[in-house]
Coordinates of C-alpha atoms in Angstrom, one line a residue:
X149 CA 51.2 65.7 137.6
X150 CA 51.8 69.1 139.3
X151 CA 55.3 70.6 138.9
X152 CA 57.4 71.9 141.8
X153 CA 60.5 74.0 142.1
X154 CA 63.8 72.6 143.2
X155 CA 63.4 74.3 146.6
X156 CA 60.0 72.6 147.1
X157 CA 61.4 69.3 146.1
X158 CA 64.3 69.6 148.5
X159 CA 61.9 70.5 151.3
X160 CA 59.8 67.5 150.5
X161 CA 62.9 65.3 150.5
X162 CA 63.8 66.6 154.0
X163 CA 60.3 65.7 155.3
X164 CA 60.5 62.3 153.7
X165 CA 63.9 61.7 155.3
X166 CA 62.4 62.5 158.7
X167 CA 59.7 59.9 158.3
X168 CA 57.0 62.4 157.5
X169 CA 55.9 61.8 153.8
X170 CA 54.9 65.2 152.5
X171 CA 51.8 65.5 150.4
X172 CA 51.1 68.5 148.2
X173 CA 47.9 68.3 146.1
X174 CA 47.2 64.8 144.8
X175 CA 50.9 63.8 144.5
X176 CA 53.0 62.1 147.1
X177 CA 56.8 61.7 146.5
X178 CA 59.1 59.2 147.9
X179 CA 62.7 59.8 148.7
X180 CA 63.7 58.0 145.5
X181 CA 61.5 60.2 143.4
X182 CA 63.1 63.3 144.9
X183 CA 66.6 62.0 144.3
X184 CA 65.7 61.1 140.7
X185 CA 64.4 64.6 140.1
X186 CA 67.5 66.2 141.7
X187 CA 69.7 64.1 139.5
X188 CA 67.7 65.1 136.4
X189 CA 68.0 68.8 137.4
X190 CA 71.8 68.5 137.6
X191 CA 72.0 66.7 134.3
X192 CA 69.9 69.4 132.6
X193 CA 72.1 72.1 134.2
X194 CA 75.3 70.5 132.9
X195 CA 73.8 70.1 129.4
X196 CA 72.8 73.8 129.3
X197 CA 76.4 74.8 130.4
X198 CA 77.8 72.7 127.5
X199 CA 75.3 74.0 125.0
X200 CA 75.9 77.6 126.0
X201 CA 79.7 77.4 125.4
X202 CA 81.2 79.1 122.4
X203 CA 82.9 75.9 121.0
X204 CA 79.6 74.0 121.1
X205 CA 77.9 77.0 119.5
X206 CA 80.4 77.0 116.6
X207 CA 79.8 73.3 116.1
X208 CA 76.1 73.9 116.1
X209 CA 76.5 76.6 113.4
X210 CA 78.4 74.3 111.2
X211 CA 75.7 71.6 111.7
X212 CA 73.1 74.1 110.5
X213 CA 74.7 74.0 107.0
X214 CA 75.1 70.3 107.2
X215 CA 71.4 69.9 108.2
X216 CA 70.3 72.0 105.3
X217 CA 72.3 69.9 102.9
X218 CA 70.8 66.7 104.4
X219 CA 67.3 68.1 103.9
X220 CA 68.0 69.0 100.2
X221 CA 69.4 65.5 99.6
X222 CA 66.3 63.9 101.3
X223 CA 64.0 66.1 99.2
X224 CA 65.8 65.0 96.1
X225 CA 65.6 61.3 97.2
X226 CA 61.8 61.6 97.7
X227 CA 61.4 63.1 94.2
X228 CA 63.3 60.2 92.8
X229 CA 61.5 57.5 94.8
X230 CA 58.0 59.0 95.1
X231 CA 58.4 59.2 98.8
X232 CA 56.8 62.6 99.0
X233 CA 53.5 61.3 97.7
X234 CA 50.7 61.2 100.3
X235 CA 49.6 57.8 101.6
X236 CA 46.4 56.5 103.3
X237 CA 48.2 56.5 106.6
X238 CA 49.5 60.1 106.2
X239 CA 46.0 61.3 105.3
X240 CA 44.5 59.6 108.3
X241 CA 47.2 60.7 110.8
X242 CA 47.9 64.1 109.2
X243 CA 51.6 63.4 109.6
X244 CA 53.9 64.2 106.5
X245 CA 55.5 61.2 104.9
X246 CA 58.8 60.7 103.2
X247 CA 62.6 60.9 104.0
X248 CA 62.5 64.7 103.7
X249 CA 59.8 65.0 106.3
X250 CA 61.7 62.7 108.7
X251 CA 65.0 64.6 108.3
X252 CA 63.4 68.0 108.6
X253 CA 61.5 67.0 111.7
X254 CA 64.7 65.6 113.3
X255 CA 66.6 68.8 112.4
X256 CA 63.9 71.1 113.6
X257 CA 63.8 69.3 116.9
X258 CA 67.6 69.6 117.3
X259 CA 67.5 73.3 116.5
X260 CA 64.6 73.9 118.9
X261 CA 66.4 72.0 121.7
X262 CA 69.6 74.0 121.1
X263 CA 67.7 77.4 121.1
X264 CA 65.9 76.4 124.3
X265 CA 69.2 75.5 126.0
X266 CA 71.0 78.6 124.7
X267 CA 68.3 80.8 126.2
X268 CA 68.9 83.5 123.7
X269 CA 72.3 84.5 125.1
X270 CA 74.4 86.6 122.7
X271 CA 77.6 84.5 123.1
X272 CA 76.1 81.3 121.7
X273 CA 74.4 83.3 118.9
X274 CA 77.8 84.7 117.9
X275 CA 79.4 81.4 118.1
X276 CA 76.7 79.8 116.0
X277 CA 77.2 82.6 113.4
X278 CA 80.9 81.8 113.4
X279 CA 80.1 78.1 112.6
X280 CA 77.8 79.3 109.8
X281 CA 80.6 81.4 108.4
X282 CA 83.2 78.6 108.5
X283 CA 81.0 76.0 106.9
X284 CA 79.1 78.2 104.4
X285 CA 82.0 80.4 103.3
X286 CA 83.5 78.0 100.8
X287 CA 80.2 77.6 99.0
X288 CA 79.9 81.4 98.6
X289 CA 83.5 81.7 97.3
X290 CA 82.9 78.8 94.9
X291 CA 79.9 80.5 93.5
X292 CA 81.9 83.7 93.0
X293 CA 84.8 81.8 91.4
X294 CA 82.3 80.2 89.0
X295 CA 81.1 83.6 87.8
X296 CA 84.7 84.8 87.5
X297 CA 85.7 81.9 85.3
X298 CA 83.4 83.1 82.6
X299 CA 85.9 85.7 81.4
X300 CA 83.2 88.4 81.0
X301 CA 84.4 91.5 82.8
X302 CA 81.1 92.4 84.4
X303 CA 80.5 88.7 85.5
X304 CA 84.1 88.6 86.9
X305 CA 83.4 91.8 88.9
X306 CA 80.1 90.3 90.1
X307 CA 81.9 87.1 91.1
X308 CA 84.3 89.1 93.2
X309 CA 81.4 90.9 94.7
X310 CA 79.7 87.5 95.6
X311 CA 82.9 86.4 97.3
X312 CA 83.3 89.6 99.2
X313 CA 79.7 90.2 100.2
X314 CA 79.4 93.1 97.8
X315 CA 82.3 95.0 99.3
X316 CA 84.6 95.0 96.3
X317 CA 84.5 94.0 92.6
X318 CA 88.3 93.8 92.1
X319 CA 87.8 95.6 88.7
X320 CA 88.0 99.1 87.4
X321 CA 84.4 99.8 86.3
X322 CA 82.2 102.9 85.8
X323 CA 80.7 103.9 89.2
X324 CA 77.2 102.8 88.1
X325 CA 78.4 99.4 86.8
X326 CA 80.5 98.9 89.9
X327 CA 77.6 99.5 92.2
X328 CA 75.3 97.3 90.1
X329 CA 77.9 94.4 90.4
X330 CA 78.1 94.9 94.1
X331 CA 74.4 94.8 94.6
X332 CA 73.9 91.7 92.4
X333 CA 76.9 90.0 94.0
X334 CA 75.9 90.9 97.5
X335 CA 72.4 89.7 96.9
X336 CA 73.6 86.5 95.4
X337 CA 76.0 85.8 98.2
X338 CA 73.4 86.7 100.7
X339 CA 70.9 84.3 99.2
X340 CA 73.4 81.4 99.2
X341 CA 74.8 82.2 102.7
X342 CA 71.4 82.5 104.4
X343 CA 69.9 79.6 102.4
X344 CA 72.7 77.2 103.5
X345 CA 71.9 77.8 107.1
X346 CA 68.1 78.1 106.8
X347 CA 66.4 77.9 103.5
X348 CA 63.5 79.9 104.9
X349 CA 65.8 82.9 105.3
X350 CA 67.3 82.7 101.8
X351 CA 65.2 85.5 100.4
X352 CA 65.8 87.7 103.5
X353 CA 69.5 87.1 103.1
X354 CA 69.3 88.2 99.4
X355 CA 67.6 91.4 100.3
X356 CA 70.1 92.2 103.1
X357 CA 73.0 91.3 100.8
X358 CA 71.7 93.6 98.1
X359 CA 71.0 96.5 100.4
X360 CA 74.3 96.4 102.3
X361 CA 76.7 97.6 99.6
X362 CA 74.9 100.9 98.8
X363 CA 74.0 101.3 102.4
X364 CA 77.6 100.9 103.6
X365 CA 78.7 103.2 100.8
X366 CA 76.5 105.9 102.2
X367 CA 77.7 105.2 105.8
X368 CA 81.3 105.2 104.5
X369 CA 80.9 108.6 102.9
X370 CA 79.5 109.8 106.2
X371 CA 82.5 108.5 108.1
X372 CA 84.8 110.0 105.5
X373 CA 83.1 113.4 105.8
X374 CA 83.3 113.2 109.6
X375 CA 86.9 112.2 109.4
X376 CA 87.7 115.1 107.1
X377 CA 86.0 117.4 109.6
X378 CA 88.1 116.0 112.4
X379 CA 91.4 116.0 110.4
X380 CA 90.8 119.5 109.0
X381 CA 92.3 120.7 105.7
X382 CA 95.3 118.8 104.4
X383 CA 98.7 120.1 105.4
X384 CA 101.2 120.6 102.5
X385 CA 104.4 118.7 102.6
X386 CA 106.4 121.9 102.8
X387 CA 104.6 122.9 106.0
X388 CA 105.2 119.4 107.5
X389 CA 108.9 119.8 106.8
X390 CA 109.0 123.3 108.4
X391 CA 107.2 121.9 111.5
X392 CA 109.8 119.0 111.7
X393 CA 112.8 121.4 111.3
X394 CA 111.3 123.9 113.9
X395 CA 110.7 121.1 116.4
X396 CA 114.2 119.8 115.9
X397 CA 115.6 123.2 116.7
X398 CA 113.4 123.4 119.9
X399 CA 110.7 125.8 118.7
X400 CA 107.0 125.5 119.5
X401 CA 104.2 126.3 117.1
X402 CA 100.5 127.3 117.6
X403 CA 98.7 123.9 116.8
X404 CA 96.5 125.3 114.0
X405 CA 99.5 126.5 112.1
X406 CA 101.1 123.0 111.9
X407 CA 98.1 120.7 111.9
X408 CA 94.6 122.3 111.8
X409 CA 92.6 119.4 113.1
X410 CA 89.2 119.9 114.8
X411 CA 90.9 119.2 118.2
X412 CA 93.6 121.7 117.6
X413 CA 91.2 124.4 116.3
X414 CA 88.9 123.9 119.3
X415 CA 91.8 123.9 121.8
X416 CA 93.4 127.0 120.3
X417 CA 90.0 128.7 120.1
X418 CA 89.5 128.1 123.8
X419 CA 93.0 129.3 124.6
X420 CA 92.8 132.3 122.3
X421 CA 94.6 132.5 119.0
X422 CA 96.4 135.8 119.7
X423 CA 97.5 134.9 123.1
X424 CA 98.6 131.4 122.1
X425 CA 100.8 132.9 119.4
X426 CA 102.2 135.4 121.8
X427 CA 103.0 132.7 124.4
X428 CA 104.6 130.6 121.7
X429 CA 106.8 133.6 120.7
X430 CA 107.8 134.1 124.3
X431 CA 108.9 130.5 124.6
X432 CA 110.7 130.7 121.2
X433 CA 112.7 133.8 122.0
X434 CA 115.3 131.9 124.1
X435 CA 115.6 129.3 121.4
X436 CA 116.3 132.0 118.8
X437 CA 118.9 133.7 121.1
X438 CA 120.6 130.4 121.7
X439 CA 120.8 129.5 118.0
X440 CA 122.2 133.0 117.2
X441 CA 124.8 132.7 120.0
X442 CA 125.9 129.3 118.7
X443 CA 126.1 130.5 115.2
X444 CA 129.0 132.8 116.0
X445 CA 130.4 130.9 118.9
X446 CA 129.9 133.7 121.4
X447 CA 129.5 133.1 125.1
X448 CA 126.6 135.6 125.3
X449 CA 124.8 138.1 123.1
X450 CA 126.4 141.3 124.2
X451 CA 128.4 143.9 122.2
X452 CA 131.4 143.0 124.2
X453 CA 131.1 139.2 123.5
X454 CA 130.5 139.8 119.8
X455 CA 133.5 142.1 119.6
X456 CA 135.6 139.3 121.2
X457 CA 134.5 136.9 118.5
X458 CA 135.3 139.5 115.8
X459 CA 138.8 140.1 117.2
X460 CA 139.5 136.4 117.2
X461 CA 138.4 136.1 113.5
X462 CA 140.4 139.2 112.6
X463 CA 143.6 137.3 113.6
X464 CA 143.2 135.2 110.4
X465 CA 143.0 138.4 108.4
X466 CA 146.1 139.7 110.1
X467 CA 148.0 136.6 108.9
X468 CA 147.2 137.6 105.3
X469 CA 149.5 140.6 105.7
X470 CA 152.5 138.3 105.2
X471 CA 151.3 137.1 101.8
X472 CA 152.7 140.0 99.8
X473 CA 150.3 141.2 97.1
X474 CA 147.0 140.2 95.6
X475 CA 146.7 140.3 91.8
X476 CA 143.7 142.1 90.4
X477 CA 141.6 140.1 87.9
X478 CA 138.7 140.8 85.6
X479 CA 136.3 139.2 88.1
X480 CA 137.2 141.9 90.6
X481 CA 136.8 144.7 88.1
X482 CA 133.4 143.4 87.0
X483 CA 132.3 143.2 90.6
X484 CA 133.4 146.8 91.3
X485 CA 131.6 148.1 88.2
X486 CA 128.4 146.3 89.3
X487 CA 128.7 147.7 92.8
X488 CA 129.1 151.2 91.3
X489 CA 126.0 150.8 89.2
X490 CA 127.8 151.1 85.9
X491 CA 128.9 154.7 86.7
X492 CA 130.6 155.1 83.3
X493 CA 127.4 154.5 81.4
X494 CA 125.5 156.7 83.9
X495 CA 128.1 159.4 83.4
X496 CA 127.5 159.3 79.7
X497 CA 123.7 159.1 79.6
X498 CA 122.7 160.9 82.9
X499 CA 125.7 162.9 84.1
X500 CA 123.6 164.8 86.6
X501 CA 122.7 161.6 88.5
X502 CA 126.2 160.2 88.9
X503 CA 127.4 159.9 92.6
X504 CA 130.8 161.4 92.4
X505 CA 132.0 159.6 95.5
X506 CA 131.0 156.2 94.1
X507 CA 132.5 157.1 90.7
X508 CA 135.8 158.1 92.3
X509 CA 136.0 155.0 94.5
X510 CA 135.3 152.7 91.6
X511 CA 137.8 154.3 89.2
X512 CA 140.5 154.2 91.8
X513 CA 140.2 150.4 92.1
X514 CA 139.6 149.1 88.6
X515 CA 142.7 150.8 87.2
X516 CA 145.1 148.9 89.6
X517 CA 146.9 145.7 88.8
X518 CA 147.6 144.5 92.3
X519 CA 147.0 145.4 96.0
X520 CA 149.3 145.0 98.9
X521 CA 148.1 142.3 101.3
X522 CA 148.1 144.4 104.5
X523 CA 146.6 147.5 102.8
X524 CA 143.8 145.3 101.4
X525 CA 142.9 144.0 104.9
X526 CA 142.8 147.5 106.2
X527 CA 140.7 148.6 103.2
X528 CA 138.1 145.9 103.8
X529 CA 137.8 147.0 107.5
X530 CA 137.4 150.6 106.6
X531 CA 134.9 149.9 103.8
X532 CA 132.8 147.9 106.1
X533 CA 132.9 150.4 108.9
X534 CA 132.1 153.4 106.7
X535 CA 129.6 151.5 104.6
X536 CA 127.7 150.4 107.7
X537 CA 127.6 154.1 108.9
X538 CA 126.6 155.5 105.5
X539 CA 123.8 152.9 105.1
X540 CA 122.2 154.3 108.2
X541 CA 122.4 157.9 107.1
X542 CA 119.4 160.0 106.0
X543 CA 121.0 161.3 102.8
X544 CA 120.1 159.0 99.9
X545 CA 123.5 159.7 98.3
X546 CA 125.2 158.5 101.5
X547 CA 123.0 155.4 101.6
X548 CA 124.0 154.6 98.0
X549 CA 127.6 155.1 98.8
X550 CA 127.3 152.8 101.9
X551 CA 125.8 150.0 99.8
X552 CA 128.6 150.3 97.3
X553 CA 131.3 150.3 99.9
X554 CA 129.9 147.0 101.4
X555 CA 129.7 145.4 98.0
X556 CA 133.3 146.4 97.2
X557 CA 134.4 145.0 100.5
X558 CA 132.9 141.6 99.5
X559 CA 134.6 141.9 96.1
X560 CA 138.0 142.4 97.8
X561 CA 137.3 139.3 100.0
X562 CA 136.5 137.3 96.9
X563 CA 139.7 138.5 95.3
X564 CA 141.7 137.4 98.3
X565 CA 140.0 133.9 98.1
X566 CA 140.9 133.5 94.4
X567 CA 144.5 134.6 95.0
X568 CA 145.0 132.1 97.9
X569 CA 143.5 129.3 95.8
X570 CA 145.9 130.1 93.0
X571 CA 148.8 130.2 95.4
X572 CA 147.8 126.8 96.9
X573 CA 147.9 128.2 100.5
X574 CA 145.4 125.6 101.8
X575 CA 145.7 126.3 105.6
X576 CA 145.7 130.1 105.1
X577 CA 142.7 129.8 102.8
X578 CA 140.8 127.6 105.2
X579 CA 141.5 130.0 108.1
X580 CA 140.5 133.0 106.0
X581 CA 137.3 131.4 104.8
X582 CA 136.3 130.5 108.4
X583 CA 137.1 133.9 109.6
X584 CA 135.2 135.5 106.8
X585 CA 132.1 133.4 107.5
X586 CA 132.3 134.2 111.2
X587 CA 132.6 137.9 110.6
X588 CA 129.6 137.8 108.3
X589 CA 127.6 136.0 110.9
X590 CA 128.6 138.5 113.6
X591 CA 127.5 141.3 111.3
X592 CA 124.1 139.6 110.8
X593 CA 123.6 139.0 114.5
X594 CA 124.5 142.6 115.3
X595 CA 122.0 143.8 112.7
X596 CA 119.1 141.9 114.3
X597 CA 120.2 142.2 118.0
X598 CA 118.4 144.4 120.5
X599 CA 121.4 145.3 122.7
X600 CA 119.1 146.6 125.4
X601 CA 117.3 143.2 125.9
X602 CA 119.8 140.8 124.4
X603 CA 117.2 139.4 122.1
X604 CA 117.7 138.6 118.4
X605 CA 114.7 139.5 116.3
X606 CA 113.9 136.4 114.3
X607 CA 111.7 138.3 111.9
X608 CA 114.6 140.6 111.0
X609 CA 116.8 137.6 110.3
X610 CA 114.0 136.3 108.0
X611 CA 114.1 139.7 106.2
X612 CA 117.8 139.4 105.6
X613 CA 117.3 136.0 104.2
X614 CA 114.5 137.1 102.0
X615 CA 116.7 139.9 100.5
X616 CA 119.2 137.3 99.4
X617 CA 121.6 137.2 102.3
X618 CA 123.4 133.8 102.1
X619 CA 122.6 132.7 105.7
X620 CA 123.7 129.2 106.8
X621 CA 123.5 127.0 109.8
X622 CA 121.7 128.3 112.8
X623 CA 120.9 131.7 111.3
X624 CA 119.2 129.9 108.3
X625 CA 117.2 127.8 110.8
X626 CA 116.0 131.0 112.5
X627 CA 115.1 132.7 109.2
X628 CA 113.2 129.7 107.8
X629 CA 111.2 129.3 111.0
X630 CA 110.3 133.0 111.1
X631 CA 109.2 132.9 107.4
X632 CA 107.1 129.7 108.0
X633 CA 105.5 130.7 111.3
X634 CA 105.8 134.5 111.7
X635 CA 103.1 134.6 114.5
X636 CA 105.3 132.3 116.6
X637 CA 108.4 134.4 116.0
X638 CA 107.2 137.8 117.2
X639 CA 109.8 140.0 119.1
X640 CA 108.8 139.9 122.8
X641 CA 109.6 143.6 123.1
X642 CA 106.7 144.4 120.8
X643 CA 104.2 142.2 122.6
X644 CA 104.4 143.9 126.0
X645 CA 103.1 142.0 129.1
X646 CA 101.5 138.6 128.6
X647 CA 98.7 138.3 131.2
X648 CA 97.3 134.8 131.6
X649 CA 93.7 136.1 131.7
X650 CA 91.9 139.1 130.3
X651 CA 89.4 141.5 131.9
X652 CA 86.7 139.8 129.8
X653 CA 87.5 136.5 131.5
X654 CA 87.1 138.2 134.9
X655 CA 83.8 139.8 133.8
X656 CA 82.4 136.5 132.4
X657 CA 83.2 134.2 135.3
X658 CA 82.5 136.9 137.8
X659 CA 79.0 137.4 136.4
X660 CA 78.4 133.6 136.5
X661 CA 79.6 133.4 140.1
X662 CA 77.5 136.3 141.1
X663 CA 74.4 134.9 139.4
X664 CA 74.8 131.5 140.8
X665 CA 76.0 132.5 144.2
X666 CA 78.9 130.2 144.0
X667 CA 82.4 131.6 144.0
X668 CA 83.7 128.3 142.7
X669 CA 82.9 129.4 139.2
X670 CA 85.8 131.8 139.4
X671 CA 88.0 128.7 138.9
X672 CA 87.1 129.0 135.3
X673 CA 89.7 131.7 135.0
X674 CA 92.2 128.9 134.9
X675 CA 90.7 127.3 131.7
X676 CA 92.3 129.6 129.2
X677 CA 95.8 129.5 130.7
X678 CA 95.5 125.7 131.0
X679 CA 94.4 125.4 127.3
X680 CA 97.4 127.5 126.2
X681 CA 99.8 125.3 128.2
X682 CA 98.2 122.2 126.7
X683 CA 98.3 123.7 123.1
X684 CA 102.1 124.3 123.5
X685 CA 102.8 121.1 125.5
X686 CA 105.1 118.3 124.1
X687 CA 102.1 116.0 123.6
X688 CA 100.2 118.3 121.3
X689 CA 103.4 119.5 119.6
X690 CA 104.4 115.9 118.8
X691 CA 100.9 115.3 117.3
X692 CA 101.5 118.1 114.8
X693 CA 103.5 115.6 112.7
X694 CA 100.9 112.9 112.8
X695 CA 100.1 111.7 109.3
X696 CA 96.8 113.0 108.1
X697 CA 95.6 110.2 105.9
X698 CA 92.0 109.7 104.9
X699 CA 90.8 106.1 105.1
X700 CA 91.4 103.9 102.1
X701 CA 88.4 103.3 99.9
X702 CA 87.9 99.9 101.5
X703 CA 88.8 101.0 105.0
X704 CA 87.2 99.3 107.9
X705 CA 84.0 98.5 106.1
X706 CA 86.0 96.8 103.3
X707 CA 87.9 94.8 105.9
X708 CA 84.6 93.7 107.4
X709 CA 83.4 92.8 104.0
X710 CA 86.4 90.5 103.4
X711 CA 86.4 88.9 106.8
X712 CA 82.7 88.7 107.6
X713 CA 80.3 89.5 104.8
X714 CA 82.1 87.3 102.3
X715 CA 81.7 84.4 104.7
X716 CA 78.0 84.8 105.0
X717 CA 77.2 87.7 107.3
X718 CA 73.6 87.5 106.0
X719 CA 73.2 84.4 108.3
X720 CA 72.7 86.9 111.1
X721 CA 69.0 87.0 110.0
X722 CA 67.9 85.4 113.3
X723 CA 69.7 88.2 115.2
X724 CA 67.9 90.7 113.2
X725 CA 64.5 89.2 114.2
X726 CA 64.0 86.9 111.2
X727 CA 62.4 83.6 112.2
X728 CA 64.3 80.5 111.7

């Protein structure tokens, strides 16, 4: 009988309904015939929709394993009963006999019908694989557990490899033994998994299962190498802490100095390392100035504002004038001798090298038993004033005297501290210590301040810290930042102007525009400034503290091994072109 499309059938039905039976070839269809064919077409369409659904595909996958079990049982029954022996009827008809032949023929017909209705769509194939995994996985795990129950370390490792699809052995083995166990376990699991769904694919599953562990190992190393290239060299924990402290203070850092990933290196290379560091320094200068201002409690960084802070602190010193006298102790005498450079020993061994001014100053102090309070305050002021001036002199003798004067001023302050502690003057001691700390900070800020620009040189603060200056609070933050990231703490006065583009940029994009005849290429001049802004943007700066962790040994591939391969991933043989 000739076949017709649905459109042709509908046309014939219309002709029949109009009283004009339509003939095509030798066939003539009545209206009832056409209606029956239409009903059959609808039924077939509904069946294909159900067959192509994911839930049905999962059930079909589970039935694959059940069908294989039924075939194995039927084959065993035929062996026991002799049902697989040829008969006269089977020889005449050429049809196989026995329960196995019947069951297999029925199963093959069901599989063929499903594959015809599924029409090779990927969704039903994935769903069918899921059913294979759900039904076949327990058998694979059972096989692995059986090997593990032997108590032999290598067999236990192999059993774990069977259950995980060769992805893990769960044991600490030598590399060669570990890989051998993975290969054997993967091949065994593949053979069982594929064989449960389709005995004809068992050997193929074994090959795939044995090849996957070393293959994925190579792929994993490739991903690991690529990941290392993207992450860049590891960042020491000390650098990470410095980045966190700098960001908390409000500083920005050239990305490669905090986290040299491939992205950051590329971005900074496009922006220009030198200019990016200069732009970072320019942005950081106001942060440094604000930290320095807050450290002393000044309203602004000017000589007048700093003098006002000093005057306020000196009021605490003035209050000490009412104490009476400070008793000289051995600690003070030792501190003076150290400041004088052991002049008595120098006088004995090298009399020609003794600085007479230092010697006279030291001898006048160590011989005393006490100092009046107010004269001591005045002496400290004078020692600091003259010491600061002498340290800036050209004469080495003057410089040495200035250093000694500053150290003796500190020794006197320590003496006051000990006397106040001994007297139990808590409030006076607290006020004195606060004032002493403030004056020390004012001195440090003045040493690093450019009074013409009002900028504090962070690198000079770092040098004070490196020389042992006991900086605290905001000044310590400045010093530690400048030590960790000196390129981002450059004094703006030394950098000069900061143009966004260079003559080379103009030459490059100008040449491209001229050669192409399109002035639009001149917009490329914006690339480098845009890259610098991005490199110092909050988004990139926050990313500097992102953890740089290499994937674990199992990683994604190991997870796939646990979730898929251990459940029978080798049953994907049909998707790989292996005939079922």
